[in-house]
mmCIF file of C-alpha atoms in Angstrom:
data_model
loop_
_atom_site.group_PDB
_atom_site.id
_atom_site.type_symbol
_atom_site.label_atom_id
_atom_site.label_comp_id
_atom_site.label_asym_id
_atom_site.label_seq_id
_atom_site.Cartn_x
_atom_site.Cartn_y
_atom_site.Cartn_z
ATOM 1 C CA TYR A 1 0.083 -0.034 -0.050
ATOM 2 C CA LEU A 2 2.316 2.249 -0.766
ATOM 3 C CA CYS A 3 0.901 4.633 -3.039
ATOM 4 C CA LEU A 4 -2.051 4.776 0.060
ATOM 5 C CA SER A 5 0.553 5.486 2.806
ATOM 6 C CA HIS A 6 1.994 8.345 0.414
ATOM 7 C CA MET A 7 -1.598 9.839 0.262
ATOM 8 C CA VAL A 8 -2.423 9.262 3.618
ATOM 9 C CA LEU A 9 0.646 11.108 4.643
ATOM 10 C CA ASP A 10 0.040 14.327 2.284
ATOM 11 C CA TYR A 11 -3.756 14.283 3.584
ATOM 12 C CA LEU A 12 -3.046 14.275 7.284
ATOM 13 C CA THR A 13 0.361 16.370 7.322
ATOM 14 C CA ILE A 14 0.134 20.253 7.675
ATOM 15 C CA PRO A 15 2.449 22.622 5.626
ATOM 16 C CA THR A 16 5.560 23.808 7.452
ATOM 17 C CA THR A 17 6.075 26.613 4.700
ATOM 18 C CA SER A 18 3.973 29.436 4.140
ATOM 19 C CA VAL A 19 4.544 29.461 0.363
ATOM 20 C CA ASP A 20 2.513 25.505 0.577
ATOM 21 C CA VAL A 21 -0.342 27.325 2.053
ATOM 22 C CA GLU A 22 -0.532 30.261 -0.276
ATOM 23 C CA GLN A 23 -0.587 28.013 -3.131
ATOM 24 C CA LEU A 24 -3.246 25.552 -1.597
ATOM 25 C CA PHE A 25 -5.777 28.429 -1.161
ATOM 26 C CA SER A 26 -4.457 30.110 -4.610
ATOM 27 C CA ARG A 27 -5.906 26.706 -5.949
ATOM 28 C CA GLY A 28 -9.031 26.712 -3.277
ATOM 29 C CA HIS A 29 -9.592 30.162 -4.627
ATOM 30 C CA MET A 30 -9.691 29.174 -8.177
ATOM 31 C CA LEU A 31 -12.107 26.231 -7.282
ATOM 32 C CA LEU A 32 -14.346 27.684 -5.141
ATOM 33 C CA PRO A 33 -16.046 31.067 -5.872
ATOM 34 C CA TYR A 34 -15.251 31.591 -9.510
ATOM 35 C CA LEU A 35 -15.664 28.000 -11.673
ATOM 36 C CA ARG A 36 -17.077 25.679 -9.052
ATOM 37 C CA ASN A 37 -19.345 27.580 -6.321
ATOM 38 C CA CYS A 38 -22.023 25.453 -6.148
ATOM 39 C CA LEU A 39 -19.499 22.206 -4.778
ATOM 40 C CA LEU A 40 -20.284 20.622 -1.411
ATOM 41 C CA SER A 41 -17.335 21.351 1.124
ATOM 42 C CA GLN A 42 -16.419 17.198 0.815
ATOM 43 C CA SER A 43 -16.130 17.649 -2.989
ATOM 44 C CA THR A 44 -13.805 20.709 -2.782
ATOM 45 C CA HIS A 45 -11.659 19.217 0.194
ATOM 46 C CA ALA A 46 -11.248 15.908 -2.678
ATOM 47 C CA LEU A 47 -10.398 18.045 -5.384
ATOM 48 C CA LEU A 48 -7.842 19.774 -3.847
ATOM 49 C CA CYS A 49 -6.540 16.284 -2.354
ATOM 50 C CA LEU A 50 -6.928 15.057 -5.616
ATOM 51 C CA GLY A 51 -4.380 17.540 -7.259
ATOM 52 C CA GLN A 52 -1.997 17.588 -4.909
ATOM 53 C CA TRP A 53 -1.748 13.783 -5.289
ATOM 54 C CA SER A 54 -1.736 14.094 -8.820
ATOM 55 C CA LYS A 55 1.024 16.127 -9.361
ATOM 56 C CA LEU A 56 2.975 13.794 -6.718
ATOM 57 C CA GLY A 57 2.130 11.118 -9.230
ATOM 58 C CA LEU A 58 0.029 8.760 -6.638
ATOM 59 C CA VAL A 59 -3.439 8.820 -8.851
ATOM 60 C CA LYS A 60 -2.979 6.916 -12.092
ATOM 61 C CA ASP A 61 -4.185 9.078 -15.319
ATOM 62 C CA GLU A 62 -6.148 6.285 -16.649
ATOM 63 C CA ASP A 63 -7.891 5.720 -12.982
ATOM 64 C CA PHE A 64 -8.373 9.703 -13.099
ATOM 65 C CA HIS A 65 -9.839 9.563 -16.534
ATOM 66 C CA LYS A 66 -12.379 6.737 -15.799
ATOM 67 C CA ALA A 67 -13.652 8.482 -12.420
ATOM 68 C CA ILE A 68 -14.611 11.489 -14.450
ATOM 69 C CA CYS A 69 -16.493 9.472 -17.373
ATOM 70 C CA GLU A 70 -18.569 7.899 -14.563
ATOM 71 C CA GLU A 71 -22.046 9.391 -14.448
ATOM 72 C CA PRO A 72 -22.188 10.939 -10.695
ATOM 73 C CA GLU A 73 -24.810 10.158 -8.375
ATOM 74 C CA ARG A 74 -27.496 13.025 -7.693
ATOM 75 C CA ASP A 75 -27.369 14.123 -4.349
ATOM 76 C CA GLU A 76 -28.135 17.855 -3.638
ATOM 77 C CA SER A 77 -28.180 17.543 0.269
ATOM 78 C CA GLU A 78 -24.535 18.258 1.738
ATOM 79 C CA VAL A 79 -23.741 15.671 4.784
ATOM 80 C CA GLU A 80 -23.072 17.566 8.054
ATOM 81 C CA LEU A 81 -19.753 16.991 9.242
ATOM 82 C CA PRO A 82 -18.807 16.418 13.065
ATOM 83 C CA ASP A 83 -17.023 18.721 15.001
ATOM 84 C CA GLY A 84 -13.456 18.333 14.448
ATOM 85 C CA TRP A 85 -13.475 16.258 11.133
ATOM 86 C CA ASP A 86 -10.242 18.256 10.180
ATOM 87 C CA ARG A 87 -8.466 18.269 13.374
ATOM 88 C CA ILE A 88 -4.863 16.242 13.149
#
């Protein structure tokens, strides 16, 4: 589970420099208000992680293409996340 362990480490670690944080918010800025303002918080979080994992080569291109070609489930309700869901 080498790729999975890298993904978990990436997901659970906090950037040690402000540059990484600024880049993350820059990407989030493009996702949230201008291009995809109707995304659920879970989708936004998943897209930010997927973008980073893709840059690191942890996600295979063919898996990504297969996933985006699938018909999405139509559930308009946002799941309420418990307090502390983002606490490490």
